[in-house]
Amino acid sequence: MCRRHKSGPYGYTQAKALVYSKYGEPSDVLSLHTHSISPSLPSSAVLLRTLASPINPADINQIQGVYPAKPPFTSLLGTSAPSAVGGNEGCFEVVSVGSHIKSVSKGDWVIMKNTSFGTWRTHTLAGEKDILKIDSKEGLTPLQVGTVSVNPCTAYRMLQDFEEMREGDWFIQNGANSGVGRAAIQLGRQWGLKSINIIRDRPDAVATEAMKNELLELGATKVATESELMDQGFKEQVKEWTSGGRELVKVGLNCVGGKPTSALIKCLSPSGHLITYGGMSKQPLALPTSALIFKDIKFSGFWVSRWSDAHPDDKKKTVEEVLKMTRKGTFKDIPVQELRWDWGTEESTLKEAVQGTLGGFRAGKSVFIYGDT
């Protein structure tokens, strides 16, 4: 059943969006723009109401102008200067459909087929070609659907597409507490894979141990800190965990870079594969010559935005597979910090939520949850 939405004169839908017309820090360039959507829908258009939309690091990088994919600045929303809407991921409910729409109907849930659509908004018009219908919303929350297409898809494809991983094989990853890291742990557990998970050292030993235990309960095989990874004896520890090296560490997942990743590479088995999908340390990745020559280590990059845009059918299948696990309770939600977005929510509150994602250790991913809009 569709939740109610704000109606203006003559049946127009009142909508709000977080927009920017130039690149910079979110606190400086974002503004909350109000506009109206006509009740006379184009025949091939869908009116959507946003239910949940997360704030991902890539969203911030887009606003800063340092991300490779940049949404076009347009005047379609009636802003004083051409602008773009922030956000790339979200869960939407169909409010109404144009006369030619056959694939979705009122009350269905959808996600965006491609990136750079702009999801930090209460309502939007979309073409049928822009959306992917969720087969069944039964047993799911908007939060689960709204966060499925970036982090879980990234982890899923990296573990599936680069090496033939068999039950009992190992992978090692840094950023293990991230959304991708937690997804990889859970998918690996489902597929019978073993994992070595590297986390940043916490301010005190109690906090570090608590994080280790949290990931172990999630399905991690082993958890270690960056300082433990950098220790000269860590490679021998990995050898012990992998039955003297007889069990193969086939894949490494890297979102950090710098010296810790160079240390991680040393833990890969011969002919292993390092897949880089981020660079949180903003330090270059130094590739050891010996790893290339003597261990035949392979190095690849993965960008989920490019994969999603090039493989929409595979994206749909991956999303549905993860949501199937979610319904069964075998794929758990990531920790989040929910921010309720109602019609009266102040611009400053929304901007603070976006800017706050740039902080250090956080309790979870920030997600806009849309209430009375």
XYZ file of C-alpha atoms in Angstrom:
373
model
C 0.000 0.000 0.000
C 1.431 3.387 -0.981
C 2.150 5.813 1.809
C 0.636 9.251 1.401
C 2.642 12.042 -0.144
C 2.387 15.816 -0.130
C 0.011 17.196 -2.730
C 0.025 20.754 -3.938
C -2.591 22.696 -5.918
C -4.340 20.847 -8.767
C -2.936 17.475 -7.679
C 0.735 18.375 -8.109
C 3.134 16.342 -5.946
C 5.325 18.502 -3.725
C 8.894 17.190 -3.597
C 12.211 18.091 -1.990
C 15.760 17.196 -3.051
C 19.301 17.766 -1.812
C 20.992 19.412 -4.806
C 24.331 20.989 -5.704
C 25.226 23.264 -8.595
C 29.010 23.233 -8.106
C 31.587 20.902 -6.623
C 32.889 21.266 -3.072
C 32.380 20.083 0.484
C 28.784 18.937 1.104
C 28.276 21.461 3.901
C 29.180 24.266 1.494
C 27.435 23.297 -1.748
C 24.340 21.243 -0.843
C 20.956 22.935 -0.598
C 17.398 21.687 -0.077
C 15.266 22.499 -3.109
C 11.457 22.294 -3.223
C 9.683 21.664 -6.509
C 6.447 20.268 -7.920
C 5.740 17.230 -10.090
C 2.781 17.394 -12.445
C -0.021 14.827 -12.015
C -0.068 14.440 -15.821
C 2.605 11.774 -16.137
C 4.289 11.104 -19.468
C 3.060 7.766 -20.811
C 6.416 6.060 -20.186
C 7.123 7.629 -16.770
C 6.750 6.411 -13.191
C 6.192 8.608 -10.118
C 8.266 7.306 -7.226
C 8.358 8.079 -3.530
C 11.671 7.483 -1.805
C 11.632 5.122 1.192
C 15.348 4.888 2.059
C 18.597 6.173 0.582
C 22.060 5.676 2.095
C 24.997 8.070 2.148
C 27.967 6.260 0.598
C 31.568 7.522 0.369
C 31.251 7.657 -3.431
C 28.297 10.038 -3.049
C 30.516 12.449 -1.118
C 33.296 12.118 -3.683
C 30.823 12.981 -6.449
C 29.815 16.175 -4.672
C 33.486 17.033 -4.133
C 34.086 16.558 -7.858
C 36.773 13.889 -7.413
C 34.743 10.839 -8.479
C 35.064 9.584 -12.085
C 31.283 9.328 -12.601
C 29.609 12.719 -12.454
C 25.850 13.267 -12.877
C 24.852 15.946 -15.394
C 23.860 19.353 -14.046
C 20.376 20.187 -15.381
C 17.585 22.708 -14.837
C 14.830 20.078 -14.813
C 13.983 20.712 -11.150
C 13.699 24.453 -11.644
C 16.790 25.382 -9.637
C 18.278 28.848 -10.157
C 21.411 27.250 -11.628
C 21.812 23.858 -13.347
C 22.194 21.293 -10.575
C 22.407 17.601 -9.706
C 20.738 15.580 -6.951
C 23.036 13.770 -4.526
C 23.005 10.027 -3.858
C 23.245 6.899 -6.014
C 21.388 4.185 -4.121
C 17.926 3.823 -2.648
C 14.591 2.052 -2.336
C 11.547 3.624 -3.977
C 7.826 2.924 -3.928
C 5.751 3.316 -7.075
C 3.049 5.972 -6.516
C 1.579 6.078 -10.020
C 2.482 4.997 -13.548
C 2.069 6.326 -17.074
C -0.334 4.696 -19.503
C 2.367 2.702 -21.342
C 4.023 1.229 -18.218
C 3.625 -2.542 -17.939
C 6.536 -3.786 -15.813
C 5.564 -2.139 -12.503
C 2.381 -1.034 -10.771
C 1.350 1.109 -7.821
C 2.846 -0.122 -4.547
C 5.800 -1.980 -6.091
C 9.308 -1.352 -4.782
C 12.116 -0.522 -7.194
C 15.792 0.427 -7.220
C 17.687 2.382 -9.849
C 19.134 0.417 -12.756
C 22.077 2.801 -13.254
C 24.183 5.087 -11.096
C 24.155 8.907 -10.942
C 20.356 9.167 -10.961
C 20.247 11.152 -7.713
C 18.466 9.481 -4.785
C 18.492 12.050 -1.961
C 14.985 13.298 -2.691
C 11.476 12.664 -1.456
C 9.929 11.977 -4.876
C 11.032 11.677 -8.468
C 9.903 10.864 -11.956
C 11.730 7.997 -13.651
C 11.476 6.213 -16.960
C 10.694 2.503 -17.098
C 14.231 1.995 -18.430
C 15.694 3.629 -15.284
C 14.352 1.184 -12.693
C 14.598 -2.436 -11.583
C 11.565 -3.938 -9.871
C 12.109 -5.933 -6.671
C 10.362 -9.235 -7.371
C 8.799 -9.415 -3.917
C 9.039 -6.978 -1.013
C 7.659 -9.632 1.338
C 9.885 -10.005 4.403
C 12.058 -7.028 3.482
C 12.488 -3.499 4.805
C 13.203 -0.365 2.754
C 16.583 -0.193 4.488
C 17.536 -3.671 3.259
C 16.443 -2.966 -0.303
C 17.907 0.541 -0.291
C 21.403 -0.656 0.623
C 21.645 -3.817 -1.511
C 22.947 -2.542 -4.837
C 26.379 -1.131 -3.908
C 28.179 -2.912 -1.059
C 26.669 -6.414 -1.295
C 26.933 -6.400 -5.099
C 30.578 -5.311 -4.861
C 31.447 -8.154 -2.493
C 29.417 -10.706 -4.465
C 31.026 -9.934 -7.827
C 34.597 -9.744 -6.478
C 34.297 -13.195 -4.900
C 32.578 -14.683 -7.958
C 34.094 -13.089 -11.057
C 37.890 -13.062 -10.683
C 38.937 -16.534 -9.489
C 37.277 -19.929 -9.274
C 36.693 -20.147 -5.547
C 35.967 -23.608 -4.194
C 34.631 -24.586 -0.802
C 37.491 -24.431 1.693
C 39.441 -21.740 -0.206
C 40.478 -18.568 1.617
C 40.288 -14.866 0.892
C 41.885 -12.025 2.831
C 40.502 -8.506 3.018
C 41.156 -5.165 4.633
C 38.345 -2.793 5.571
C 36.599 -5.852 6.988
C 34.191 -3.779 9.080
C 32.977 -1.820 6.048
C 29.733 -2.572 4.252
C 31.608 -4.484 1.556
C 33.708 -6.276 4.154
C 30.709 -7.436 6.160
C 28.969 -8.549 2.973
C 32.028 -10.541 1.878
C 32.211 -12.283 5.265
C 28.586 -13.363 5.062
C 28.675 -14.404 1.407
C 31.894 -16.312 2.004
C 30.285 -18.167 4.880
C 27.318 -19.080 2.657
C 29.648 -20.412 -0.038
C 31.951 -22.346 2.289
C 34.879 -19.936 1.955
C 37.243 -19.058 4.781
C 38.297 -15.475 5.432
C 41.085 -13.475 7.037
C 39.745 -10.078 7.961
C 41.873 -7.014 8.713
C 40.450 -4.125 10.746
C 41.933 -0.842 11.881
C 43.238 -0.786 15.456
C 40.668 0.760 17.800
C 41.565 3.348 20.459
C 41.750 0.660 23.154
C 42.079 -3.104 23.418
C 38.497 -3.588 24.637
C 37.034 -1.856 21.564
C 39.343 -3.817 19.260
C 38.351 -7.133 20.824
C 34.671 -6.215 20.615
C 34.990 -5.529 16.885
C 36.848 -8.798 16.334
C 34.108 -10.733 18.126
C 31.382 -8.953 16.161
C 32.911 -10.020 12.849
C 33.563 -13.554 14.086
C 29.886 -13.858 15.021
C 29.022 -12.630 11.527
C 30.956 -15.550 10.018
C 34.579 -14.412 9.785
C 37.118 -17.237 10.121
C 39.961 -15.072 11.446
C 40.153 -11.367 12.362
C 43.369 -9.375 12.863
C 44.293 -5.718 13.211
C 46.432 -3.655 10.858
C 49.251 -3.613 13.412
C 49.129 -7.424 13.593
C 49.158 -7.583 9.781
C 52.279 -5.391 9.693
C 54.119 -7.621 12.160
C 56.889 -9.677 10.564
C 55.457 -12.905 11.931
C 51.976 -12.480 10.431
C 52.810 -14.360 7.236
C 53.743 -17.387 9.345
C 50.492 -17.019 11.267
C 48.565 -17.193 7.980
C 50.565 -20.272 7.015
C 49.517 -21.913 10.269
C 45.850 -21.017 9.725
C 45.925 -22.487 6.207
C 47.341 -25.898 7.190
C 50.906 -25.019 6.352
C 49.852 -23.242 3.157
C 48.116 -26.283 1.690
C 44.828 -24.392 1.742
C 45.034 -21.537 -0.756
C 44.486 -17.835 -0.105
C 43.281 -17.184 -3.635
C 41.843 -13.667 -3.397
C 42.645 -10.430 -1.600
C 40.100 -7.594 -1.388
C 41.645 -4.150 -0.966
C 39.947 -0.857 -0.152
C 42.826 0.749 1.764
C 46.127 0.935 -0.158
C 49.518 1.970 1.214
C 51.894 -0.188 3.234
C 49.184 -2.325 4.912
C 48.066 -3.547 1.489
C 51.660 -4.377 0.540
C 51.738 -6.537 3.671
C 48.410 -8.129 2.722
C 49.757 -9.084 -0.710
C 52.458 -11.191 0.979
C 49.705 -13.372 2.485
C 48.322 -14.432 -0.909
C 49.159 -17.879 -2.239
C 51.101 -18.245 -5.521
C 48.909 -17.132 -8.467
C 46.637 -15.301 -6.035
C 44.643 -12.267 -7.094
C 44.441 -8.844 -5.423
C 41.272 -6.931 -6.313
C 41.239 -3.242 -5.431
C 37.914 -1.447 -5.075
C 38.872 1.551 -2.932
C 41.732 3.597 -1.537
C 40.666 4.872 1.868
C 44.196 5.669 3.037
C 44.758 7.850 -0.064
C 48.206 6.260 -0.246
C 49.543 4.671 -3.442
C 49.584 0.918 -3.794
C 53.181 -0.342 -4.003
C 53.372 -3.649 -5.873
C 56.287 -5.836 -4.747
C 58.362 -6.972 -7.732
C 58.803 -10.419 -6.207
C 55.028 -10.883 -6.021
C 54.772 -10.287 -9.764
C 57.762 -12.369 -10.860
C 58.061 -15.213 -8.383
C 54.499 -15.606 -7.073
C 52.633 -14.609 -10.255
C 50.196 -12.487 -8.242
C 47.529 -10.841 -10.395
C 46.214 -7.334 -9.783
C 42.796 -6.055 -10.861
C 40.422 -3.239 -10.029
C 36.664 -3.377 -9.583
C 34.252 -0.453 -9.845
C 30.676 -1.464 -9.089
C 29.245 1.596 -10.890
C 30.831 0.552 -14.173
C 29.801 -3.079 -13.658
C 26.196 -2.091 -12.819
C 25.833 0.129 -15.862
C 27.324 -2.508 -18.168
C 25.457 -5.512 -16.728
C 21.936 -4.502 -15.613
C 20.603 -8.057 -15.947
C 23.392 -9.450 -13.771
C 22.795 -6.627 -11.298
C 19.154 -7.668 -11.036
C 20.118 -11.321 -10.459
C 22.746 -10.413 -7.852
C 20.361 -8.117 -5.986
C 17.635 -10.758 -5.903
C 20.084 -13.426 -4.704
C 21.239 -11.244 -1.805
C 17.651 -10.317 -0.913
C 16.737 -14.011 -0.947
C 19.446 -14.587 1.681
C 18.149 -11.582 3.601
C 14.628 -13.021 3.754
C 16.054 -16.300 5.071
C 17.996 -14.448 7.751
C 21.376 -15.642 6.445
C 22.435 -12.154 5.300
C 22.245 -9.572 8.060
C 21.811 -5.812 7.848
C 24.833 -3.575 8.161
C 24.975 -1.294 11.228
C 23.369 2.014 10.288
C 22.649 5.434 11.678
C 19.144 6.284 10.539
C 18.133 9.879 9.884
C 14.406 10.424 9.446
C 13.562 12.779 6.596
C 10.101 14.296 7.023
C 8.613 17.165 5.054
C 9.595 19.594 7.801
C 13.158 18.321 8.308
C 15.544 21.267 8.164
C 18.170 21.643 5.447
C 20.900 21.982 8.095
C 19.968 18.594 9.610
C 20.235 16.846 6.250
C 23.525 18.535 5.374
C 25.012 17.628 8.760
C 24.131 13.977 8.154
C 25.983 14.024 4.830
C 29.007 15.893 6.164
C 29.144 13.599 9.204
C 30.003 10.584 7.063
C 33.491 12.055 6.599
C 34.332 11.388 10.262
C 36.488 8.578 11.668
C 35.072 5.554 13.502
C 31.289 5.630 13.155
C 28.506 3.481 14.579
C 27.255 2.644 11.094
C 26.409 3.845 7.603
C 24.178 6.935 7.516
C 20.831 6.314 5.813
C 17.958 8.672 5.114
C 14.656 7.027 6.124
C 11.724 8.918 4.625
C 8.691 9.479 6.841
C 5.904 12.002 6.294
C 6.979 13.504 2.993
